[in-house]
Coordinates of C-alpha atoms in Angstrom, one line a residue:
X1 CA 0.0 0.0 0.0
X2 CA 1.1 3.6 -0.7
X3 CA 0.1 5.9 2.1
X4 CA -1.5 9.3 1.1
X5 CA -1.1 12.2 3.5
X6 CA -3.8 14.8 3.0
X7 CA -3.9 18.3 4.5
X8 CA -0.2 17.9 5.3
X9 CA 3.1 19.4 4.4
X10 CA 6.8 18.4 4.4
X11 CA 8.3 20.0 7.4
X12 CA 11.9 19.1 6.9
X13 CA 14.3 17.1 4.8
X14 CA 17.6 15.8 6.2
X15 CA 20.5 13.6 5.2
X16 CA 24.2 13.6 4.6
X17 CA 25.2 14.0 0.9
X18 CA 21.8 12.5 0.0
X19 CA 18.2 12.6 1.2
X20 CA 17.7 10.1 4.0
X21 CA 14.7 11.3 5.9
X22 CA 11.7 13.6 5.7
X23 CA 9.3 14.9 8.4
X24 CA 5.6 15.4 7.5
X25 CA 3.4 17.6 9.5
X26 CA -0.4 17.3 9.4
X27 CA -2.9 20.1 10.0
X28 CA -3.2 19.2 13.7
X29 CA 0.6 19.5 14.2
X30 CA 1.3 15.8 14.3
X31 CA 4.6 14.8 12.9
X32 CA 5.5 11.7 10.9
X33 CA 9.1 10.7 10.1
X34 CA 9.7 8.7 7.0
X35 CA 13.0 7.2 5.7
X36 CA 13.4 8.1 2.0
X37 CA 16.0 8.3 -0.7
X38 CA 14.1 10.3 -3.3
X39 CA 11.8 13.3 -3.1
X40 CA 9.7 14.8 -6.0
X41 CA 8.7 18.5 -5.9
X42 CA 5.8 20.0 -8.0
X43 CA 5.6 23.5 -9.1
X44 CA 1.9 23.5 -8.5
X45 CA -1.1 23.7 -10.9
X46 CA 0.1 26.5 -13.2
X47 CA -1.1 27.0 -16.8
X48 CA 1.5 26.8 -19.5
X49 CA 1.4 30.5 -20.4
X50 CA 4.9 30.6 -22.0
X51 CA 3.7 30.7 -25.7
X52 CA 0.9 33.1 -24.8
X53 CA 3.3 35.6 -23.2
X54 CA 5.9 35.1 -25.9
X55 CA 3.3 36.4 -28.3
X56 CA 3.0 39.5 -26.1
X57 CA -0.1 38.4 -24.3
X58 CA -0.8 39.8 -20.8
X59 CA -1.4 37.7 -17.7
X60 CA -3.6 38.3 -14.6
X61 CA -3.2 36.8 -11.1
X62 CA -6.0 34.5 -10.0
X63 CA -6.3 34.8 -6.2
X64 CA -8.4 31.6 -6.0
X65 CA -6.0 29.3 -7.9
X66 CA -2.9 31.2 -6.8
X67 CA -1.5 31.3 -10.3
X68 CA -1.2 33.5 -13.4
X69 CA -3.6 33.0 -16.2
X70 CA -3.9 34.4 -19.8
X71 CA -5.8 37.6 -19.8
X72 CA -5.4 39.9 -22.8
X73 CA -4.1 38.6 -26.1
X74 CA -1.9 40.8 -28.3
X75 CA -1.9 38.6 -31.3
X76 CA -4.9 36.5 -32.5
X77 CA -4.4 33.8 -29.9
X78 CA -6.7 31.2 -28.4
X79 CA -5.9 29.4 -25.2
X80 CA -8.1 26.4 -24.1
X81 CA -8.4 24.1 -21.1
X82 CA -5.7 24.1 -18.5
X83 CA -3.5 26.4 -20.7
X84 CA -6.0 29.1 -20.0
X85 CA -6.5 28.2 -16.4
X86 CA -9.6 26.0 -16.6
X87 CA -9.2 22.9 -14.5
X88 CA -12.8 21.5 -14.4
X89 CA -14.2 19.4 -17.2
X90 CA -17.4 21.4 -17.4
X91 CA -15.6 24.7 -17.6
X92 CA -13.3 23.4 -20.3
X93 CA -16.2 22.1 -22.3
X94 CA -18.0 25.5 -22.0
X95 CA -14.8 27.4 -23.0
X96 CA -14.3 25.2 -26.1
X97 CA -17.9 26.1 -27.3
X98 CA -17.4 29.8 -26.5
X99 CA -13.9 30.4 -28.0
X100 CA -14.2 28.1 -31.1
X101 CA -17.5 29.3 -32.3
X102 CA -15.7 31.7 -34.6
X103 CA -14.8 28.7 -36.7
X104 CA -18.5 27.9 -37.1
X105 CA -18.2 24.3 -35.9
X106 CA -21.0 22.3 -34.4
X107 CA -21.5 22.8 -30.7
X108 CA -19.8 20.2 -28.5
X109 CA -21.9 18.9 -25.6
X110 CA -20.3 16.0 -23.8
X111 CA -22.2 14.8 -20.8
X112 CA -19.8 12.9 -18.7
X113 CA -20.5 12.6 -15.0
X114 CA -17.4 13.0 -13.0
X115 CA -17.0 12.5 -9.3
X116 CA -15.4 15.8 -8.8
X117 CA -16.0 18.8 -6.5
X118 CA -15.8 22.2 -8.1
X119 CA -15.7 23.8 -4.7
X120 CA -12.1 23.9 -3.5
X121 CA -9.7 26.1 -1.7
X122 CA -5.9 26.4 -2.2
X123 CA -4.0 27.6 0.8
X124 CA -1.0 29.8 0.3
X125 CA 2.2 27.8 1.0
X126 CA 5.1 29.8 -0.4
X127 CA 7.5 28.3 2.1
X128 CA 7.6 25.9 5.1
X129 CA 9.1 27.4 8.3
X130 CA 12.1 25.5 9.4
X131 CA 11.4 22.9 12.1
X132 CA 14.5 23.9 14.0
X133 CA 16.8 26.9 14.2
X134 CA 20.2 26.1 12.8
X135 CA 22.9 27.7 10.7
X136 CA 22.8 24.6 8.6
X137 CA 19.1 24.6 8.1
X138 CA 18.1 25.9 4.7
X139 CA 14.8 26.4 2.9
X140 CA 15.5 25.9 -0.8
X141 CA 13.2 27.5 -3.3
X142 CA 15.1 26.9 -6.6
X143 CA 16.6 23.4 -6.4
X144 CA 18.6 23.8 -9.6
X145 CA 20.6 26.9 -8.6
X146 CA 20.5 26.2 -4.8
X147 CA 18.6 29.5 -4.2
X148 CA 17.1 29.7 -0.7
X149 CA 14.3 31.8 0.8
X150 CA 17.1 33.6 2.8
X151 CA 18.6 34.6 -0.6
X152 CA 15.3 36.2 -1.6
X153 CA 15.1 38.1 1.7
X154 CA 18.7 39.2 1.4
X155 CA 18.1 40.5 -2.2
X156 CA 15.1 42.5 -1.0
X157 CA 17.1 43.9 1.9
X158 CA 19.8 45.1 -0.5
X159 CA 17.3 46.9 -2.8
X160 CA 16.7 44.4 -5.5
X161 CA 13.0 44.6 -5.2
X162 CA 12.3 44.6 -8.9
X163 CA 11.5 41.1 -9.9
X164 CA 13.9 41.1 -13.0
X165 CA 16.7 42.4 -10.8
X166 CA 16.0 39.9 -8.1
X167 CA 16.0 37.1 -10.6
X168 CA 19.5 38.0 -11.8
X169 CA 20.9 38.8 -8.3
X170 CA 19.8 35.4 -6.8
X171 CA 19.7 33.3 -10.1
X172 CA 16.3 32.1 -9.1
X173 CA 14.4 30.5 -12.0
X174 CA 17.5 30.8 -14.3
X175 CA 18.0 27.1 -14.5
X176 CA 16.8 24.8 -17.4
X177 CA 13.3 24.8 -16.0
X178 CA 13.2 28.6 -16.3
X179 CA 11.1 28.9 -13.1
X180 CA 8.4 26.3 -13.8
X181 CA 9.0 25.0 -10.2
X182 CA 10.1 28.0 -8.2
X183 CA 8.8 31.2 -9.8
X184 CA 5.3 31.3 -8.2
X185 CA 6.6 30.6 -4.8
X186 CA 9.3 33.2 -5.2
X187 CA 6.6 35.8 -6.3
X188 CA 4.5 34.9 -3.3
X189 CA 7.4 35.5 -0.9
X190 CA 8.4 38.8 -2.6
X191 CA 4.8 40.0 -2.4
X192 CA 4.6 39.3 1.3
X193 CA 8.0 41.0 1.9
X194 CA 7.0 44.1 0.0
X195 CA 3.4 44.0 1.3
X196 CA 2.2 44.1 -2.3
X197 CA -0.3 42.0 -4.3
X198 CA 1.4 39.4 -6.5
X199 CA 0.0 41.2 -9.6
X200 CA 1.9 44.3 -8.5
X201 CA 5.1 42.4 -8.2
X202 CA 4.8 41.2 -11.8
X203 CA 6.5 38.3 -13.5
X204 CA 9.8 37.9 -15.3
X205 CA 9.9 37.5 -19.0
X206 CA 9.0 34.1 -20.3
X207 CA 11.7 33.3 -22.8
X208 CA 11.7 30.8 -25.7
X209 CA 12.0 27.9 -26.1
X210 CA 9.3 26.6 -23.7
X211 CA 11.4 23.5 -23.1
X212 CA 15.2 23.0 -23.5
X213 CA 16.2 22.1 -27.0
X214 CA 19.5 20.8 -28.4
X215 CA 21.2 22.8 -31.1
X216 CA 21.1 19.7 -33.3
X217 CA 17.3 19.7 -33.1
X218 CA 17.1 23.3 -34.1
X219 CA 19.6 22.9 -37.0
X220 CA 17.9 19.8 -38.3
X221 CA 19.5 16.7 -39.8
X222 CA 21.3 18.5 -42.7
X223 CA 22.8 21.9 -42.2
X224 CA 25.4 21.9 -45.0
X225 CA 25.8 25.5 -46.3
X226 CA 23.6 26.8 -43.4
X227 CA 26.2 25.8 -40.9
X228 CA 27.9 29.2 -41.4
X229 CA 26.5 32.1 -43.4
X230 CA 27.8 32.3 -46.9
X231 CA 28.2 35.8 -48.3
X232 CA 28.6 36.5 -52.0
X233 CA 29.4 39.6 -54.1
X234 CA 26.6 41.1 -56.2
X235 CA 28.3 39.6 -59.4
X236 CA 28.8 36.1 -58.0
X237 CA 26.7 34.5 -60.7
X238 CA 28.9 36.2 -63.4
X239 CA 32.0 34.6 -61.8
X240 CA 30.2 31.2 -61.8
X241 CA 29.4 31.4 -65.5
X242 CA 33.1 32.2 -66.2
X243 CA 34.2 29.1 -64.4
X244 CA 35.9 30.8 -61.5
X245 CA 37.3 28.7 -58.7
X246 CA 36.4 30.2 -55.3
X247 CA 38.1 30.4 -52.0
X248 CA 36.6 31.3 -48.6
X249 CA 37.7 34.6 -47.1
X250 CA 36.0 35.0 -43.8
X251 CA 32.4 34.3 -44.7
X252 CA 32.8 35.5 -48.3
X253 CA 33.2 33.5 -51.5
X254 CA 35.9 35.2 -53.6
X255 CA 37.1 34.2 -57.0
X256 CA 40.5 32.5 -56.4
X257 CA 41.4 32.2 -60.0
X258 CA 39.8 32.0 -63.5
X259 CA 41.2 28.9 -65.3
X260 CA 41.1 29.4 -69.1
X261 CA 40.5 25.6 -69.6
X262 CA 39.6 22.6 -67.7
X263 CA 43.2 21.5 -67.2
X264 CA 44.8 24.8 -66.1
X265 CA 46.0 24.6 -62.5
X266 CA 46.1 27.3 -59.9
X267 CA 49.8 27.9 -60.3
X268 CA 49.5 28.1 -64.1
X269 CA 46.5 30.5 -63.9
X270 CA 48.3 32.8 -61.5
X271 CA 51.4 33.0 -63.7
X272 CA 49.2 33.8 -66.7
X273 CA 46.9 36.3 -64.9
X274 CA 49.7 38.2 -63.2
X275 CA 51.7 38.5 -66.4
X276 CA 48.7 39.7 -68.2
X277 CA 47.9 42.4 -65.6
X278 CA 51.5 43.7 -65.8
X279 CA 51.4 43.9 -69.6
X280 CA 47.7 44.8 -70.4
X281 CA 45.0 45.2 -67.8
X282 CA 42.9 43.1 -65.3
X283 CA 39.9 43.6 -63.2
X284 CA 39.3 42.2 -59.7
X285 CA 36.0 42.0 -57.8
X286 CA 36.8 43.7 -54.5
X287 CA 33.3 44.0 -53.3
X288 CA 34.0 41.9 -50.2
X289 CA 36.3 44.5 -48.6
X290 CA 34.6 46.2 -45.7
X291 CA 33.2 49.6 -46.2
X292 CA 32.3 51.8 -43.3
X293 CA 30.7 55.3 -43.4
X294 CA 31.7 57.6 -40.6
X295 CA 29.6 60.8 -40.1
X296 CA 29.1 63.5 -37.5
X297 CA 30.4 66.9 -36.5
X298 CA 33.2 65.2 -34.6
X299 CA 34.1 62.6 -37.3
X300 CA 37.5 64.2 -37.9
X301 CA 38.5 64.0 -34.3
X302 CA 37.3 60.4 -34.1
X303 CA 39.3 59.4 -37.2
X304 CA 42.4 61.0 -35.8
X305 CA 41.9 59.0 -32.6
X306 CA 41.0 55.6 -34.1
X307 CA 43.8 55.5 -36.8
X308 CA 47.5 56.2 -36.6
X309 CA 47.4 58.7 -39.4
X310 CA 46.5 62.3 -39.2
X311 CA 43.5 63.5 -41.3
X312 CA 43.5 67.1 -40.1
X313 CA 45.3 68.6 -43.1
X314 CA 43.9 66.1 -45.6
X315 CA 41.9 67.8 -48.3
X316 CA 38.3 66.7 -49.1
X317 CA 38.3 64.5 -52.2
X318 CA 41.6 62.9 -51.2
X319 CA 42.4 59.4 -49.9
X320 CA 45.0 58.0 -47.6
X321 CA 46.2 54.5 -46.7
X322 CA 45.7 54.1 -42.9
X323 CA 46.5 51.7 -40.1
X324 CA 44.4 50.8 -37.1
X325 CA 46.2 49.5 -34.0
X326 CA 45.0 47.6 -30.9
X327 CA 45.6 49.0 -27.5
X328 CA 48.8 47.0 -27.4
X329 CA 50.2 48.9 -30.4
X330 CA 50.0 46.0 -32.8
X331 CA 48.5 46.3 -36.3
X332 CA 44.8 45.4 -36.1
X333 CA 43.7 46.3 -39.7
X334 CA 44.4 48.6 -42.6
X335 CA 42.5 50.2 -45.4
X336 CA 42.0 53.4 -47.5
X337 CA 40.3 56.4 -45.9
X338 CA 38.4 58.7 -48.2
X339 CA 37.7 62.2 -46.8
X340 CA 34.5 63.7 -48.2
X341 CA 34.5 66.5 -45.5
X342 CA 35.6 67.0 -41.9
X343 CA 32.2 65.5 -41.0
X344 CA 32.1 62.6 -43.5
X345 CA 34.6 59.8 -44.2
X346 CA 34.4 56.4 -45.8
X347 CA 36.9 53.8 -44.6
X348 CA 37.7 50.4 -46.2
X349 CA 38.8 47.4 -44.2
X350 CA 40.1 43.9 -44.9
X351 CA 37.5 41.4 -45.9
X352 CA 37.8 39.3 -42.7
X353 CA 38.2 42.3 -40.4
X354 CA 35.2 44.4 -41.4
X355 CA 33.0 43.4 -38.5
X356 CA 35.8 43.7 -35.9
X357 CA 36.8 47.2 -37.1
X358 CA 33.2 48.4 -37.0
X359 CA 32.8 46.8 -33.6
X360 CA 36.0 48.5 -32.4
X361 CA 34.8 51.9 -33.7
X362 CA 31.4 51.6 -32.0
X363 CA 33.0 50.4 -28.7
X364 CA 35.4 53.3 -28.5
X365 CA 32.8 55.8 -29.5
X366 CA 30.5 54.6 -26.7
X367 CA 33.0 53.9 -23.9
X368 CA 36.2 55.9 -24.4
X369 CA 35.0 59.0 -26.3
X370 CA 31.3 59.3 -25.6
X371 CA 31.5 63.1 -25.9
X372 CA 32.2 62.8 -29.6
X373 CA 29.2 63.3 -32.0
X374 CA 30.0 60.5 -34.5
X375 CA 28.1 57.6 -36.1
X376 CA 29.2 54.6 -38.0
X377 CA 27.4 52.5 -40.5
X378 CA 28.4 49.4 -42.5
X379 CA 27.9 49.9 -46.3
X380 CA 29.8 46.8 -47.3
X381 CA 26.8 45.1 -49.0
X382 CA 25.4 48.3 -50.4
X383 CA 28.2 48.8 -52.8
X384 CA 30.2 46.7 -55.2
X385 CA 33.9 47.5 -55.7
X386 CA 35.8 46.9 -58.9
X387 CA 39.6 47.2 -59.1
X388 CA 41.1 47.8 -62.5
X389 CA 44.9 47.7 -62.9
X390 CA 47.4 47.6 -65.6
X391 CA 49.1 49.8 -68.3
X392 CA 45.9 49.9 -70.4
X393 CA 43.7 50.9 -67.5
X394 CA 43.4 54.6 -68.3
X395 CA 42.4 53.8 -71.9
X396 CA 39.6 51.5 -70.6
X397 CA 38.4 54.1 -68.1
X398 CA 38.2 56.7 -70.9
X399 CA 36.1 54.4 -73.0
X400 CA 33.7 53.5 -70.1
X401 CA 33.4 57.0 -68.7
X402 CA 34.0 59.4 -71.6
X403 CA 32.8 62.4 -69.7
X404 CA 35.5 62.1 -67.0
X405 CA 38.9 63.6 -67.3
X406 CA 41.4 60.9 -66.1
X407 CA 44.6 63.0 -66.7
X408 CA 47.1 63.2 -63.9
X409 CA 46.3 66.8 -63.4
X410 CA 42.6 66.4 -63.2
X411 CA 42.6 63.0 -61.4
X412 CA 45.9 62.6 -59.4
X413 CA 46.9 59.5 -57.5
X414 CA 45.0 58.9 -54.1
X415 CA 42.1 61.1 -55.0
X416 CA 38.4 60.2 -55.6
X417 CA 35.5 61.7 -57.4
X418 CA 31.7 61.2 -57.5
X419 CA 30.0 60.9 -60.9
X420 CA 26.6 60.1 -62.3
X421 CA 26.7 57.1 -64.6
X422 CA 23.7 55.3 -66.1
X423 CA 21.2 56.9 -63.7
X424 CA 23.2 56.1 -60.6
X425 CA 26.0 57.8 -58.6
X426 CA 29.4 56.0 -58.5
X427 CA 32.6 56.8 -56.7
X428 CA 35.9 56.4 -58.5
X429 CA 39.1 56.2 -56.4
X430 CA 42.5 56.3 -58.0
X431 CA 44.5 53.8 -56.0
X432 CA 46.2 50.5 -56.6
X433 CA 47.0 47.3 -54.7
X434 CA 49.0 45.8 -57.6
X435 CA 51.7 48.5 -58.2
X436 CA 50.2 49.3 -61.6
X437 CA 48.2 52.3 -62.6
X438 CA 44.8 51.5 -61.1
X439 CA 41.3 52.7 -60.2
X440 CA 38.7 51.4 -57.8
X441 CA 35.1 51.9 -58.8
X442 CA 32.3 51.8 -56.2
X443 CA 28.9 51.1 -57.6
X444 CA 25.5 50.6 -55.9
X445 CA 25.0 46.8 -55.6
X446 CA 21.8 46.8 -57.7
X447 CA 23.6 48.4 -60.6
X448 CA 26.9 46.6 -60.2
X449 CA 26.4 43.8 -62.7
X450 CA 25.4 46.3 -65.4
X451 CA 28.5 48.4 -64.9
X452 CA 30.8 45.3 -64.6
X453 CA 29.6 43.9 -67.9
X454 CA 30.0 47.3 -69.5
X455 CA 33.6 47.5 -68.4
X456 CA 34.3 44.1 -69.8
X457 CA 32.7 44.9 -73.1
X458 CA 34.8 48.1 -73.5
X459 CA 37.8 46.3 -72.1
X460 CA 37.9 43.6 -74.7
X461 CA 39.7 46.0 -77.1
X462 CA 42.5 46.3 -74.5
X463 CA 42.7 42.7 -73.5
X464 CA 41.1 43.2 -70.2
X465 CA 40.7 39.9 -68.2
X466 CA 39.2 39.1 -64.7
X467 CA 41.7 37.9 -62.2
X468 CA 41.4 36.3 -58.8
X469 CA 42.6 36.8 -55.2
X470 CA 45.8 34.6 -55.6
X471 CA 47.0 36.8 -58.5
X472 CA 46.2 39.8 -56.4
X473 CA 48.3 38.4 -53.6
X474 CA 51.3 37.9 -55.9
X475 CA 51.0 41.4 -57.5
X476 CA 50.8 43.1 -54.1
X477 CA 53.7 41.1 -52.7
X478 CA 55.9 42.2 -55.6
X479 CA 55.1 45.8 -54.6
X480 CA 55.8 45.0 -50.9
X481 CA 52.2 45.7 -49.8
X482 CA 51.2 43.7 -46.7
X483 CA 48.1 41.7 -45.9
X484 CA 47.0 42.0 -42.3
X485 CA 46.7 38.5 -40.9
X486 CA 49.2 37.0 -43.3
X487 CA 52.3 39.3 -43.0
X488 CA 51.1 40.3 -39.5
X489 CA 50.1 38.0 -36.6
X490 CA 49.0 40.3 -33.8
X491 CA 52.6 40.9 -32.6
X492 CA 53.7 43.3 -35.4
X493 CA 53.8 47.1 -35.0
X494 CA 53.9 49.8 -37.7
X495 CA 57.6 50.3 -36.9
X496 CA 58.3 46.6 -37.5
X497 CA 56.7 47.0 -40.9
X498 CA 58.7 50.1 -41.8
X499 CA 55.6 52.2 -41.8
X500 CA 56.6 54.9 -39.3
X501 CA 55.6 57.5 -41.9
X502 CA 52.0 56.5 -41.2
X503 CA 52.1 57.5 -37.6
X504 CA 51.0 61.1 -37.0
X505 CA 54.0 62.7 -35.3
X506 CA 52.1 65.7 -33.9
X507 CA 49.0 63.8 -32.7
X508 CA 48.5 63.9 -28.9
X509 CA 46.8 60.5 -28.9
X510 CA 45.4 57.7 -30.9
X511 CA 44.5 54.1 -30.3
X512 CA 47.7 52.2 -29.4
X513 CA 50.0 55.3 -29.2
X514 CA 51.1 54.7 -25.6
X515 CA 52.1 51.1 -26.3
X516 CA 54.4 52.2 -29.1
X517 CA 56.5 53.9 -26.4
X518 CA 57.0 50.7 -24.4
X519 CA 60.5 49.3 -24.1
X520 CA 59.3 46.1 -25.7
X521 CA 57.9 47.7 -28.8
X522 CA 61.0 49.9 -29.2
X523 CA 63.5 47.0 -29.2
X524 CA 65.7 46.9 -32.2
X525 CA 65.8 43.1 -32.2
X526 CA 62.0 42.8 -32.9
X527 CA 60.9 40.9 -35.9
X528 CA 60.8 43.3 -38.8
X529 CA 59.4 43.0 -42.3
X530 CA 61.9 42.4 -45.1
X531 CA 62.1 40.9 -48.6
X532 CA 64.0 37.8 -49.4
X533 CA 65.2 36.2 -52.7
X534 CA 67.0 32.9 -53.2
X535 CA 70.6 33.2 -54.2
X536 CA 70.0 30.3 -56.6
X537 CA 67.1 31.6 -58.6
X538 CA 66.0 28.1 -59.3
X539 CA 65.1 27.5 -55.7
X540 CA 61.5 27.9 -54.5
X541 CA 60.6 29.5 -51.2
X542 CA 57.6 28.4 -49.2
X543 CA 55.5 30.3 -46.6
X544 CA 56.2 29.3 -43.1
X545 CA 59.9 28.3 -43.6
X546 CA 62.1 29.5 -40.8
X547 CA 65.0 31.9 -41.4
X548 CA 68.3 31.0 -39.7
X549 CA 71.8 32.5 -40.0
X550 CA 73.8 29.3 -40.3
X551 CA 73.6 26.8 -43.1
X552 CA 74.0 23.9 -40.7
X553 CA 70.9 23.1 -38.8
X554 CA 71.4 22.4 -35.2
X555 CA 68.9 21.7 -32.4
X556 CA 67.4 23.7 -31.0
X557 CA 67.2 25.8 -34.1
X558 CA 68.2 29.5 -33.4
X559 CA 65.3 31.0 -35.6
X560 CA 65.5 34.6 -36.7
X561 CA 61.9 34.6 -38.1
X562 CA 59.8 33.1 -40.8
X563 CA 58.5 33.6 -44.4
X564 CA 55.0 35.2 -44.4
X565 CA 54.4 35.4 -48.1
X566 CA 56.1 33.6 -51.0
X567 CA 55.4 33.4 -54.7
X568 CA 57.1 32.7 -58.1
X569 CA 57.0 35.8 -60.1
X570 CA 56.7 35.7 -63.9
X571 CA 57.9 39.3 -63.9
X572 CA 61.0 38.7 -61.8
X573 CA 61.4 35.2 -63.3
X574 CA 62.2 33.7 -59.9
X575 CA 60.8 33.0 -56.5
X576 CA 60.7 35.7 -53.8
X577 CA 59.0 36.4 -50.5
X578 CA 58.3 38.6 -47.6
X579 CA 59.5 37.6 -44.1
X580 CA 59.6 38.9 -40.5
X581 CA 63.1 38.6 -39.2
X582 CA 64.7 39.8 -35.9
X583 CA 66.4 43.1 -36.5
X584 CA 65.7 42.5 -40.2
X585 CA 66.1 46.2 -41.2
X586 CA 69.7 46.1 -40.2
X587 CA 70.3 42.8 -42.0
X588 CA 69.3 44.1 -45.5
X589 CA 71.9 43.0 -48.0
X590 CA 73.1 40.1 -45.7
X591 CA 72.9 36.4 -46.4
X592 CA 70.8 34.0 -44.5
X593 CA 69.1 30.6 -44.9
X594 CA 65.6 29.2 -45.1
X595 CA 65.1 25.8 -43.6
X596 CA 63.2 23.1 -45.4
X597 CA 61.0 20.3 -44.1
X598 CA 63.7 17.7 -45.1
X599 CA 66.3 19.5 -42.9
X600 CA 68.1 21.2 -45.7
X601 CA 68.6 24.9 -46.3
X602 CA 68.1 27.4 -49.1
X603 CA 70.6 30.3 -49.3
X604 CA 68.8 33.6 -49.4
X605 CA 69.5 37.3 -49.5
X606 CA 67.7 39.7 -47.3
X607 CA 66.5 42.7 -49.3
X608 CA 64.1 45.6 -49.1
X609 CA 60.4 44.5 -49.1
X610 CA 59.8 45.9 -52.6
X611 CA 60.5 44.1 -55.8
X612 CA 58.6 46.1 -58.5
X613 CA 58.6 49.8 -59.5
X614 CA 60.4 51.0 -56.4
X615 CA 60.0 54.7 -57.5
X616 CA 56.2 54.4 -58.1
X617 CA 56.5 55.6 -61.7
X618 CA 53.7 53.2 -62.8
X619 CA 51.4 54.2 -60.0
X620 CA 51.4 57.9 -61.0
X621 CA 51.7 57.4 -64.8

């Protein structure tokens, strides 16, 4: 037989490391002691109002049933039965007929005689007074987070009398049950402590899901491309039709190379594309690069603080290559800044760093310089970007945009202009990441394919071809341009890169300025960016190879640095690379060795990190 104790309550629970005994008190004060090893606790008869409140429905406290019930719906919502707080069969039957008559269904009248008593009384029992006074005696209210009634009282005493604040201070109802067991009792205790009605205390927000779910259940059986968002440029379909092979850069799909036949490999395509750009012209889809618009009356002050460069004397309509540092003085990102006015700038970022740069800007605007009136907005997906480079570039631009004067006098290097073209406004920036004469064209995304195809149609006369990111990497390395994240690793300063000219000397402050004065960042033996070429031009260098001074490899290997970028150049007709080497700037002209995986070495010469057009004649031609 299973005994049933009516009009009774559990007075105490005791045990060591586990439940061993409970004491039951009846209404007359009689006590019964029972040995147990398991105790189940109910949260009471409470309607499942979670979905109702998640649709912004309002609840009302029922003093008879001592629970919250659905009251006023915000969305077209129908609750029935126990979900609406009806616990008798007759009331549920009547409610169904009343609320579902809008569907014009036949009235339901089920006559079932149940041996129930509709007259009942629920006594408030928010907590059970401790049977004995002891520092070890505790009255738990949330069994998942070990919250006690003493914690509730302490929170109220310390001023956390708002139910949302109390929830977070005590962690009551923050377990996986989200208060299904403890919340009503907690509300009752708080109402008594504050001498308020439970309705005045209110409830915490009922958060979805109603029941815990695994991520696998939400994702479903097959996630595939939905595992991580896949971003594509506005002319992605054009690249597909041209047979482009893609690579993942951050979340973006970027054309890696354009094979001219089914058998051409990556290396073959890169040699062909890079040679073609140097001799004729090529176009790159640079739409994936981050684009951030900065506006406000204090935009100039903000830009001077967030970047190492100074923009104060910079003329509207001009552009500047800029560096962003972290607080530790290390290079965080780079890009080109276009100054429209002192109150309006457009900054580009690396493809993978766009979100981080915007987040950094917003964080410092809110926390470090809240007095500055400045706003940032990502416009990465609003505009497509086309980079045209090569000796024939200016002739192509004159064909596509015949009304624009592209002469050096009218359109000098590192300036930009806005123009109307085919019923839309475009921005043209004279800049280059290849070392050749180049322009960047910024077009609204919805007009980008039209302009892209027009450029290709006019460019056929001048042997214009599309090229991919791998060719772009080769071309920029020949010019000595860095890629943040490849030639830097979070431990490289502008000084290490030989970019001290990009640090505003008269600026009182900027992000990372103080760290550049630390003894560690001023050491001469820090790893510094240099160029390297093999003494035997037939040798090939590989990224990641360590640089050592001695030809003989000993262990442990005394490493000077490593190769960050390496390519075979059809222009130079040999392999070359960029590397970060300890005190590398003072070693230029010296001999060193690159170690190989088979414990051999390649003799190299350390040179300046620029291999093509050192005097920039092609850039300004």
